[in-house]
mmCIF file of N, CA, C and O in Angstrom:
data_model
loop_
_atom_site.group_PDB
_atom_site.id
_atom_site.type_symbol
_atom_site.label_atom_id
_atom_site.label_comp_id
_atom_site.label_asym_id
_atom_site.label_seq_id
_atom_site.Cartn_x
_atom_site.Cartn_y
_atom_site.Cartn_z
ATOM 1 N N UNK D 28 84.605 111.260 98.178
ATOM 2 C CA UNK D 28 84.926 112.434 97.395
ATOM 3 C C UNK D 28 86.433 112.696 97.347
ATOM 4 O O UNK D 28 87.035 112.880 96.289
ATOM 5 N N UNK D 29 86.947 112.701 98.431
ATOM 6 C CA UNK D 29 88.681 113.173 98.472
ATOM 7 C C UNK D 29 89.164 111.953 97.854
ATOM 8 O O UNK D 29 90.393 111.973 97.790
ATOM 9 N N UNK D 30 88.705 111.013 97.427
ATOM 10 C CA UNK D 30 89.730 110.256 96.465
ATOM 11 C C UNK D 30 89.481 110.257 95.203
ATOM 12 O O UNK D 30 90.385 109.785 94.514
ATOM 13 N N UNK D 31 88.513 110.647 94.632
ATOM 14 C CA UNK D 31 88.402 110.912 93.135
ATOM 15 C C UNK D 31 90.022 111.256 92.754
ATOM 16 O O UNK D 31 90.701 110.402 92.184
ATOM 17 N N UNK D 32 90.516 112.430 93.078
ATOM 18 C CA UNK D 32 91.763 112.627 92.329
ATOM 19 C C UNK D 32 92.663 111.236 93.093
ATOM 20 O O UNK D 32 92.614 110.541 94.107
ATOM 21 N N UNK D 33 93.364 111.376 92.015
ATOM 22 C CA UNK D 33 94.895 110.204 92.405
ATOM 23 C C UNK D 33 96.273 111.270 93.737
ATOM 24 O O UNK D 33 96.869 112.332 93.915
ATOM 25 N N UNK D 34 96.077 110.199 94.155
ATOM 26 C CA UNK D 34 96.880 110.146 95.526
ATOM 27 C C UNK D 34 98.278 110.553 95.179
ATOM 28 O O UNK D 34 98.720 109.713 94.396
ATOM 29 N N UNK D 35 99.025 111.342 95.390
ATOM 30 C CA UNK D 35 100.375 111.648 94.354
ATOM 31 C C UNK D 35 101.157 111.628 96.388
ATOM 32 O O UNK D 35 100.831 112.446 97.248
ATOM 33 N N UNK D 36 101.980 110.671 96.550
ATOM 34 C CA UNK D 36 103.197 110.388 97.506
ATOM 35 C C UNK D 36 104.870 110.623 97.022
ATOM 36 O O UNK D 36 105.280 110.500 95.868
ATOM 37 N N UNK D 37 105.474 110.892 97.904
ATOM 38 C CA UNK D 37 107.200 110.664 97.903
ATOM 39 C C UNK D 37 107.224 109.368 97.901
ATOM 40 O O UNK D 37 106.336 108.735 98.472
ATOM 41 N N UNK D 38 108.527 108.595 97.080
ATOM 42 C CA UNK D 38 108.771 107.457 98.172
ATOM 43 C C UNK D 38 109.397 107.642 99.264
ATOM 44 O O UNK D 38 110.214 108.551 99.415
ATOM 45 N N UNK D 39 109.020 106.625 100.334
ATOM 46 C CA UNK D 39 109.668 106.819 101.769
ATOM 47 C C UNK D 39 108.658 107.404 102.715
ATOM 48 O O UNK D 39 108.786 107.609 103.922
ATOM 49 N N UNK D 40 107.015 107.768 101.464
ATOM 50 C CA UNK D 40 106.173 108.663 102.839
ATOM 51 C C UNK D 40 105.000 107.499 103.384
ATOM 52 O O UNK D 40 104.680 106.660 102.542
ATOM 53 N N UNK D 41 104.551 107.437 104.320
ATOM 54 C CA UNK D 41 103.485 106.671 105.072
ATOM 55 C C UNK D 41 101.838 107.250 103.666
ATOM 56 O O UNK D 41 101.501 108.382 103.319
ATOM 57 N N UNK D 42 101.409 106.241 103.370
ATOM 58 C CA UNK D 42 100.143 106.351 102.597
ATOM 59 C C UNK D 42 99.072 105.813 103.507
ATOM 60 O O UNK D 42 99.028 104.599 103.706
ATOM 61 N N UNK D 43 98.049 106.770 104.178
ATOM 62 C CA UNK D 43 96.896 106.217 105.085
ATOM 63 C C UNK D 43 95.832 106.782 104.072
ATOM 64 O O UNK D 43 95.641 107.872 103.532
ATOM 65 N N UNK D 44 95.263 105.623 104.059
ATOM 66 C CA UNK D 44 93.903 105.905 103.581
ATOM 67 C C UNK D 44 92.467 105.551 104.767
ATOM 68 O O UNK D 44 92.037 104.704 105.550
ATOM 69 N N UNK D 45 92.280 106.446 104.379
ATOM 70 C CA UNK D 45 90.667 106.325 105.478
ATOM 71 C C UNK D 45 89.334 106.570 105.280
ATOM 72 O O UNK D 45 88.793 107.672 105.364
ATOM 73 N N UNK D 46 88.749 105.393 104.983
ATOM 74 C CA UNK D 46 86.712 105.375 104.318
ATOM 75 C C UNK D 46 86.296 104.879 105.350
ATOM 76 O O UNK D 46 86.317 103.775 105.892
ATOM 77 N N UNK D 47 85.670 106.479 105.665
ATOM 78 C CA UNK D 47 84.097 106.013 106.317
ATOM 79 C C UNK D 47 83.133 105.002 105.730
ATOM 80 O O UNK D 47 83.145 105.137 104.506
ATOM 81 N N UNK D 48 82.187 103.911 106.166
ATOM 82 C CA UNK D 48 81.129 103.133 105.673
ATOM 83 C C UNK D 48 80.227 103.300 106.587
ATOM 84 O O UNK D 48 80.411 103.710 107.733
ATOM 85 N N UNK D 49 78.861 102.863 105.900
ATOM 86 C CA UNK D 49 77.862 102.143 106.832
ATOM 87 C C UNK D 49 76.973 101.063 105.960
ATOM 88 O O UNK D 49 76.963 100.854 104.747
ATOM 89 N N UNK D 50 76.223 100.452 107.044
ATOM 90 C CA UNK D 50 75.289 99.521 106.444
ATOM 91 C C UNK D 50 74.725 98.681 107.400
ATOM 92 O O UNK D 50 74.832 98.867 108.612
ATOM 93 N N UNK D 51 74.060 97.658 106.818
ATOM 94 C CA UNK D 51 73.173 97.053 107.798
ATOM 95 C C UNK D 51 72.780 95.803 107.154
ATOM 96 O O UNK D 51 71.610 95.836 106.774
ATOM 97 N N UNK D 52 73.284 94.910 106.957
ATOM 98 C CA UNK D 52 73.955 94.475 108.445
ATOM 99 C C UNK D 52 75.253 94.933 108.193
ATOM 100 O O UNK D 52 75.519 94.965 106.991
ATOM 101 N N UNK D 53 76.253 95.342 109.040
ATOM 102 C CA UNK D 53 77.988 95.340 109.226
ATOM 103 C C UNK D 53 78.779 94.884 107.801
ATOM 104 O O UNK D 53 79.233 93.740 107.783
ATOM 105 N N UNK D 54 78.968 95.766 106.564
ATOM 106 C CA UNK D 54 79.622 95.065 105.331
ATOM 107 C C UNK D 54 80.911 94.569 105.896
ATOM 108 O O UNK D 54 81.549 95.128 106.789
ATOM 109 N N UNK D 55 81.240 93.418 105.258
ATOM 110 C CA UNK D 55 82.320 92.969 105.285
ATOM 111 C C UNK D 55 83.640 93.726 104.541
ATOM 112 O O UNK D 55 83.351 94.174 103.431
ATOM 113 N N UNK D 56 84.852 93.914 104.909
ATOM 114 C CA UNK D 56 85.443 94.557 104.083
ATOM 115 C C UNK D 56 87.174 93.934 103.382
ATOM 116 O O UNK D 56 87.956 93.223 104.014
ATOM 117 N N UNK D 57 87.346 94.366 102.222
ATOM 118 C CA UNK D 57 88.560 93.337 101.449
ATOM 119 C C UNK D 57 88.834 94.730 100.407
ATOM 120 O O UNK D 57 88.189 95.408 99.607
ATOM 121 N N UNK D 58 90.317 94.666 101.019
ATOM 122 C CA UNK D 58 91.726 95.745 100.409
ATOM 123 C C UNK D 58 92.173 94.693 99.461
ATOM 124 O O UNK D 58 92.514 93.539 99.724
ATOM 125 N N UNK D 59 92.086 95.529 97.861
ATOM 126 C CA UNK D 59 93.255 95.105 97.069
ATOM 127 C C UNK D 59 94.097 96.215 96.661
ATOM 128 O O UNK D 59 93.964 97.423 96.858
ATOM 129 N N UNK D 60 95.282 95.338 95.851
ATOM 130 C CA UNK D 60 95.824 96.681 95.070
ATOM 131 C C UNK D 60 96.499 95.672 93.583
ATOM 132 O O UNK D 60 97.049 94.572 93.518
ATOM 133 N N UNK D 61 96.061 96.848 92.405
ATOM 134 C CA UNK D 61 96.304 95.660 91.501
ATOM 135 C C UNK D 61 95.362 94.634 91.140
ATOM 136 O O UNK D 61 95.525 93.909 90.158
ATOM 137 N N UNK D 62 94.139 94.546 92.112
ATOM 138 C CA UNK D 62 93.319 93.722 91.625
ATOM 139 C C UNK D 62 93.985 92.305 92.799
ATOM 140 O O UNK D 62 93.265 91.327 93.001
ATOM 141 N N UNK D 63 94.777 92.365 93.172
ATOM 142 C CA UNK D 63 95.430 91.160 94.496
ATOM 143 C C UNK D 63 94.926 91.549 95.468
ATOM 144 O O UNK D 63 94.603 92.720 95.668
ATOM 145 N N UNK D 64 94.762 90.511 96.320
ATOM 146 C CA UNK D 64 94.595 90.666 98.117
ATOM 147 C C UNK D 64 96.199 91.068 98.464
ATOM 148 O O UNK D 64 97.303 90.658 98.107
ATOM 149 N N UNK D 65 95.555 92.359 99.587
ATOM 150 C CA UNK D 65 96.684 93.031 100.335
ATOM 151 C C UNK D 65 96.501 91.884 101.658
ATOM 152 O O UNK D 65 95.582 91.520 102.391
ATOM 153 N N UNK D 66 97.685 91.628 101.508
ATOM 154 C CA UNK D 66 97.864 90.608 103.086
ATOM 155 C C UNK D 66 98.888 91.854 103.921
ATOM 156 O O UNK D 66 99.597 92.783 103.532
ATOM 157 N N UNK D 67 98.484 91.241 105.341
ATOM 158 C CA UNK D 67 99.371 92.485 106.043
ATOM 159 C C UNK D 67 100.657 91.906 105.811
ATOM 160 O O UNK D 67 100.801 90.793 105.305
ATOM 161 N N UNK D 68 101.774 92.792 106.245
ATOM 162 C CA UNK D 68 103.280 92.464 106.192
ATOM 163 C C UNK D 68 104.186 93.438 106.937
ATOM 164 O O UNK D 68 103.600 93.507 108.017
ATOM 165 N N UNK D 69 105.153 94.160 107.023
ATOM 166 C CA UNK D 69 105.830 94.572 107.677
ATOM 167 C C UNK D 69 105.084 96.159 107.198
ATOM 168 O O UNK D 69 104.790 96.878 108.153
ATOM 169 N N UNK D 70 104.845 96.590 106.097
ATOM 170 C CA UNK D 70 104.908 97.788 105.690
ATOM 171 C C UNK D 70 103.521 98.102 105.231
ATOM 172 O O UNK D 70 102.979 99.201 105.116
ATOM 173 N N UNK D 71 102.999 96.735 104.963
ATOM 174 C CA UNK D 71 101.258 96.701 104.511
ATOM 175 C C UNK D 71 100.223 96.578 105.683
ATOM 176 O O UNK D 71 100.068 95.414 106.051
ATOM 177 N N UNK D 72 99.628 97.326 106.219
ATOM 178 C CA UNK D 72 98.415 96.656 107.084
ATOM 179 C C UNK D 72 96.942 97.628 106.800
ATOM 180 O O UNK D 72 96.907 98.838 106.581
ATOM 181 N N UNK D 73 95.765 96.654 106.886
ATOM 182 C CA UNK D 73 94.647 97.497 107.066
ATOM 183 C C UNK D 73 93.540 96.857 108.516
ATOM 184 O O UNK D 73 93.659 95.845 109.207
ATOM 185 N N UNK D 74 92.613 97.848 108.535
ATOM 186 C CA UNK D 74 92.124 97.456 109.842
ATOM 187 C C UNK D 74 90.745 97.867 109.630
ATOM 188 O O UNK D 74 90.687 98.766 108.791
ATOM 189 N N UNK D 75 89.571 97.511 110.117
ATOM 190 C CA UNK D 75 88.181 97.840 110.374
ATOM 191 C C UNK D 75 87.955 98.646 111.698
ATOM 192 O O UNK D 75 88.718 98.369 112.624
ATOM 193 N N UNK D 76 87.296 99.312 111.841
ATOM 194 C CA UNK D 76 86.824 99.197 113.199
ATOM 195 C C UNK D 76 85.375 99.888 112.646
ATOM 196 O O UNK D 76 85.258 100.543 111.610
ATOM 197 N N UNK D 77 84.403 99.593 113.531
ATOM 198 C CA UNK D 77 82.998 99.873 113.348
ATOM 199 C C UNK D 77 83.026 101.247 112.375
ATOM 200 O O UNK D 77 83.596 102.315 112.601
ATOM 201 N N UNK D 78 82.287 100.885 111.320
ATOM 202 C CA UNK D 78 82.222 101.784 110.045
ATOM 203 C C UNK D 78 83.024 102.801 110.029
ATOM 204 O O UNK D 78 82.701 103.987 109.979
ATOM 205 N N UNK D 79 84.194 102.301 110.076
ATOM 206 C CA UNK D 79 85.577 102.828 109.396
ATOM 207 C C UNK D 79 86.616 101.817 109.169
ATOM 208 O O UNK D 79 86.775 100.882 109.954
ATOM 209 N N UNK D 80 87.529 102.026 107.819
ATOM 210 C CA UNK D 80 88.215 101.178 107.215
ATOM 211 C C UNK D 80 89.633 101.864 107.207
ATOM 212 O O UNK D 80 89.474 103.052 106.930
ATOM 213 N N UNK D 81 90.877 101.578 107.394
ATOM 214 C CA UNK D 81 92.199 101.982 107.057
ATOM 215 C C UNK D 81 92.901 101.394 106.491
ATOM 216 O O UNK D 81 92.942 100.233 106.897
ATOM 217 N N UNK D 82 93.826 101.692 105.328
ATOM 218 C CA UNK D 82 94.988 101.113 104.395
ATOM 219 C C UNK D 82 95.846 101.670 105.152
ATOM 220 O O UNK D 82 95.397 102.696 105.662
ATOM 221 N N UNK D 83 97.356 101.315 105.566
ATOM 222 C CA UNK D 83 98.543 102.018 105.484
ATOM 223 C C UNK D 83 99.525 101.327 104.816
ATOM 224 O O UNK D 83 99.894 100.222 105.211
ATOM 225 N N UNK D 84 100.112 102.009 103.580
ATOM 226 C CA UNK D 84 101.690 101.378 103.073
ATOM 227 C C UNK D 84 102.434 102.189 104.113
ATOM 228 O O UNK D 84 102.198 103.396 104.134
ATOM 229 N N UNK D 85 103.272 101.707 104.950
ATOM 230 C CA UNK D 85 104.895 102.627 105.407
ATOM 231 C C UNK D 85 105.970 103.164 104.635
ATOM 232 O O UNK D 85 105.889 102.447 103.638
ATOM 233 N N UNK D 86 106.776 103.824 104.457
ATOM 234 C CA UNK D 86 107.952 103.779 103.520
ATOM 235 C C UNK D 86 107.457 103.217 102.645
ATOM 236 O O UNK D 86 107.326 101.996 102.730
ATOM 237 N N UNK D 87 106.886 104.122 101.176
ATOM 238 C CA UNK D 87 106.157 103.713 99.984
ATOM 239 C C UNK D 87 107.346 103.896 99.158
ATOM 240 O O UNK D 87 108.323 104.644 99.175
ATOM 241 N N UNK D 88 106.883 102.879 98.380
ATOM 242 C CA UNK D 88 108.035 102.951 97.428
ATOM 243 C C UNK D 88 107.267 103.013 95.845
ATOM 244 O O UNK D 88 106.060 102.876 95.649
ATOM 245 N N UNK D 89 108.396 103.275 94.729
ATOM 246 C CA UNK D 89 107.373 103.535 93.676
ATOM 247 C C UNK D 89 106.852 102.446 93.074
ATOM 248 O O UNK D 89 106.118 102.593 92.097
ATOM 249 N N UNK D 90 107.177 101.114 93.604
ATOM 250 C CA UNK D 90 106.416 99.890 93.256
ATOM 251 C C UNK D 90 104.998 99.785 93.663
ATOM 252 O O UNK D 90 104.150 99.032 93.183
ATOM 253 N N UNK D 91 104.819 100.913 94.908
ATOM 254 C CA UNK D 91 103.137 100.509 95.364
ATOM 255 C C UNK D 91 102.441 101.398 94.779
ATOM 256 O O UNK D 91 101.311 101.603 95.222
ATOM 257 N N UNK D 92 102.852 102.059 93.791
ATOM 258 C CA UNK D 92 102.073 102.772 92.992
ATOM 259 C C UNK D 92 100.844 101.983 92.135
ATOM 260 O O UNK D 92 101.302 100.931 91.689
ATOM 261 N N UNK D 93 99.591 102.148 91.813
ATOM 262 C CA UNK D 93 98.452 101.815 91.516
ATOM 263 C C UNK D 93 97.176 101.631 91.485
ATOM 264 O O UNK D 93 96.682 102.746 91.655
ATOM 265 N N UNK D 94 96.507 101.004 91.388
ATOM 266 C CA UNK D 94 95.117 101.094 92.071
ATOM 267 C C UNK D 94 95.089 100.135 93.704
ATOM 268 O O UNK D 94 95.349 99.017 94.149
ATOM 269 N N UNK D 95 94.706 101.146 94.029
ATOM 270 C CA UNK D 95 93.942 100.190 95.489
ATOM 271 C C UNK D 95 92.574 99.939 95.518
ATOM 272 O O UNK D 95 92.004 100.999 95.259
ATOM 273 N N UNK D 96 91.791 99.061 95.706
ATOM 274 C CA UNK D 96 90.415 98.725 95.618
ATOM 275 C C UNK D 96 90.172 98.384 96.779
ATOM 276 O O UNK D 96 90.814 97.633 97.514
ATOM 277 N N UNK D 97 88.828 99.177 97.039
ATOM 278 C CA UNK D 97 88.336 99.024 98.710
ATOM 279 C C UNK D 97 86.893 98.456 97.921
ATOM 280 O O UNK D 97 86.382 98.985 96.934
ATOM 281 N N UNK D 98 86.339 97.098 98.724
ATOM 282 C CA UNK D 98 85.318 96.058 98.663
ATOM 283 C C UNK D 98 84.652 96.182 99.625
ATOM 284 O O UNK D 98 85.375 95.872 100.571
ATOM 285 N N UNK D 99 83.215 96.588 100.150
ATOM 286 C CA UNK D 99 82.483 96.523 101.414
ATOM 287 C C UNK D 99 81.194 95.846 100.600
ATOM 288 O O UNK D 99 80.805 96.148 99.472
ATOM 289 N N UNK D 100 80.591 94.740 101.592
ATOM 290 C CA UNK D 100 80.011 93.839 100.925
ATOM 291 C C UNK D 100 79.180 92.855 102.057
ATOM 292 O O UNK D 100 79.699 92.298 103.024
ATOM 293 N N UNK D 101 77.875 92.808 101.692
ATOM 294 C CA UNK D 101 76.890 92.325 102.663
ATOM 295 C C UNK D 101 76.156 91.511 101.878
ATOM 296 O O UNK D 101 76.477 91.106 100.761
ATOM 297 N N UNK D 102 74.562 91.132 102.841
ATOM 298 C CA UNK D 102 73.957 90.143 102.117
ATOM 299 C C UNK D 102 73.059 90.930 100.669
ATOM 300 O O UNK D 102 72.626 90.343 99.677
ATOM 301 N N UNK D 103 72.986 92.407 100.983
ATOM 302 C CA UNK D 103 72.262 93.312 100.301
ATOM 303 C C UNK D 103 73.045 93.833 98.730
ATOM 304 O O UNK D 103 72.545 94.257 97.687
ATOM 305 N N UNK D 104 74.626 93.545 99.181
ATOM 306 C CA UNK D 104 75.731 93.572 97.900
ATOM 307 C C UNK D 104 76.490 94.009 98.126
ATOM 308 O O UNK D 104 76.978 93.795 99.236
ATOM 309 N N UNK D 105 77.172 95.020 97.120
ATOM 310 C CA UNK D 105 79.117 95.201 96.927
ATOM 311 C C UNK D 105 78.862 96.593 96.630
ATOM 312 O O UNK D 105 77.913 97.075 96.010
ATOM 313 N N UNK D 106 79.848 97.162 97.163
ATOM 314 C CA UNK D 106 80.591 98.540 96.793
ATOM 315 C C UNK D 106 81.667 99.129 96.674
ATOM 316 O O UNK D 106 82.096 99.451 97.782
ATOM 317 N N UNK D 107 82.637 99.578 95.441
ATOM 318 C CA UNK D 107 83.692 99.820 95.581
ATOM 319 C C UNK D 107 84.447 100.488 95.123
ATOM 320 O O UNK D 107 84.298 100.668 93.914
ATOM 321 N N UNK D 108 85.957 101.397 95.994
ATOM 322 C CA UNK D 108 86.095 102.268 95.680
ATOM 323 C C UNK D 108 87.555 102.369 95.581
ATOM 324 O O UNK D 108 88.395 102.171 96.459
ATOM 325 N N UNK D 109 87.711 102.719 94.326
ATOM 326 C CA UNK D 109 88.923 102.274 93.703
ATOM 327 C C UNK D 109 89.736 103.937 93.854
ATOM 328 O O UNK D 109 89.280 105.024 93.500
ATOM 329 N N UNK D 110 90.860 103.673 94.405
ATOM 330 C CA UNK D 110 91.957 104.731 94.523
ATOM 331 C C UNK D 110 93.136 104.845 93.935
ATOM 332 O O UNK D 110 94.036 104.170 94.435
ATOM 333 N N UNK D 111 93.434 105.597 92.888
ATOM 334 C CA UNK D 111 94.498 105.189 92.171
ATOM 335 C C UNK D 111 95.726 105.948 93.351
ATOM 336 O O UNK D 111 95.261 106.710 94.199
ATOM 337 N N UNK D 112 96.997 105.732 93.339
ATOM 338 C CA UNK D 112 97.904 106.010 94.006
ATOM 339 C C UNK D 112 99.355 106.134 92.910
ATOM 340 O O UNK D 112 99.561 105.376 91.962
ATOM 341 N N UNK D 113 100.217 107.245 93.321
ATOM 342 C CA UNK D 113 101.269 107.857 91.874
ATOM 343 C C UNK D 113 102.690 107.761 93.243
ATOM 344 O O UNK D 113 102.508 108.463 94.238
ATOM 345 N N UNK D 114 103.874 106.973 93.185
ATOM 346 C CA UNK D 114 104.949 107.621 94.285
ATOM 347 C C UNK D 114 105.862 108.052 93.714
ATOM 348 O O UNK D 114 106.330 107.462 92.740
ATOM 349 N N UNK D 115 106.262 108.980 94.084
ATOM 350 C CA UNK D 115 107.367 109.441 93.442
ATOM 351 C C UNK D 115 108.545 109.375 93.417
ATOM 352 O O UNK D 115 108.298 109.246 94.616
ATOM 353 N N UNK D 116 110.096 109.305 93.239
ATOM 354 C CA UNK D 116 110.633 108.715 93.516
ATOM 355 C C UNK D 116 111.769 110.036 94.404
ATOM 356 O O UNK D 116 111.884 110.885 93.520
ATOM 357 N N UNK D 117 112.182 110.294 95.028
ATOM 358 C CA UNK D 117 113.255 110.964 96.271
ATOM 359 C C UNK D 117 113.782 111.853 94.965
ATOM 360 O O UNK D 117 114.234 112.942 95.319
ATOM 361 N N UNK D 118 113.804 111.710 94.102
ATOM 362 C CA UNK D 118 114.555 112.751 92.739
ATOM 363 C C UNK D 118 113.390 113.984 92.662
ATOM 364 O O UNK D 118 113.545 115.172 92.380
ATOM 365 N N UNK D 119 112.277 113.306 92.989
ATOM 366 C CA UNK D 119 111.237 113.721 91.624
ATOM 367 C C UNK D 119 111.438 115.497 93.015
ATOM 368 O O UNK D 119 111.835 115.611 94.175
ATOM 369 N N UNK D 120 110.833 116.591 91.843
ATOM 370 C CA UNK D 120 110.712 117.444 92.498
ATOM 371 C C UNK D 120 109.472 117.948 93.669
ATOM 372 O O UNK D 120 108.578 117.128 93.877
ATOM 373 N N UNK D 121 109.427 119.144 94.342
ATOM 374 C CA UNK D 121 108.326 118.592 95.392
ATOM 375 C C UNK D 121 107.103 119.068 94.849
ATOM 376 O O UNK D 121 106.863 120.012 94.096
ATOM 377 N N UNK D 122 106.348 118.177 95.416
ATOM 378 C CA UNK D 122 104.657 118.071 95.119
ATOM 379 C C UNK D 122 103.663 119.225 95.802
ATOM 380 O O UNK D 122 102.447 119.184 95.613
#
């Protein structure tokens, strides 16, 4: 529910996203953004832990603005939940 609306950030602010899941057996889970695999990196990481999922960008900039797509996916199928994300840029006025 709290992500229906679009995610509106500063650049420069930490973006955590956090979905609860469940299922049975254990869905597998795969972060994009853009429709690409998010690989971790200095500023990109996500993590599982038993039916819960986390995105974090660090210091967002207005390039990571877009969709993020969260994939949870078993032998039973796919579900997914697409988050659009807006950054703003250190000018823009406050939110």
């Amino acid at each position: 529910e709290q992500y229906k609306e679009t995610v509106v950030l500063k650049e420069g602010q930490t973006l955590n996203i956090e979905v609860p899941f469940n299922g049975n057996p254990q869905p597998k889970v795969k972060w994009q953004f853009n429709k690409e695999d998010i690989a971790s990196s200095r500023r990109h990481s996500w993590d599982v832990v038993y039916n819960n999922t986390s995105l974090t960008v660090n210091r967002a900039q207005i390039s990571d603005s877009g969709t993020y797509t969260l994939s949870l996916y078993n032998k039973h199928g796919t579900a997914t939940l697409n988050i659009k994300v807006v950054v703003l840029g250190k000018s823009a006025s406050k939110i």
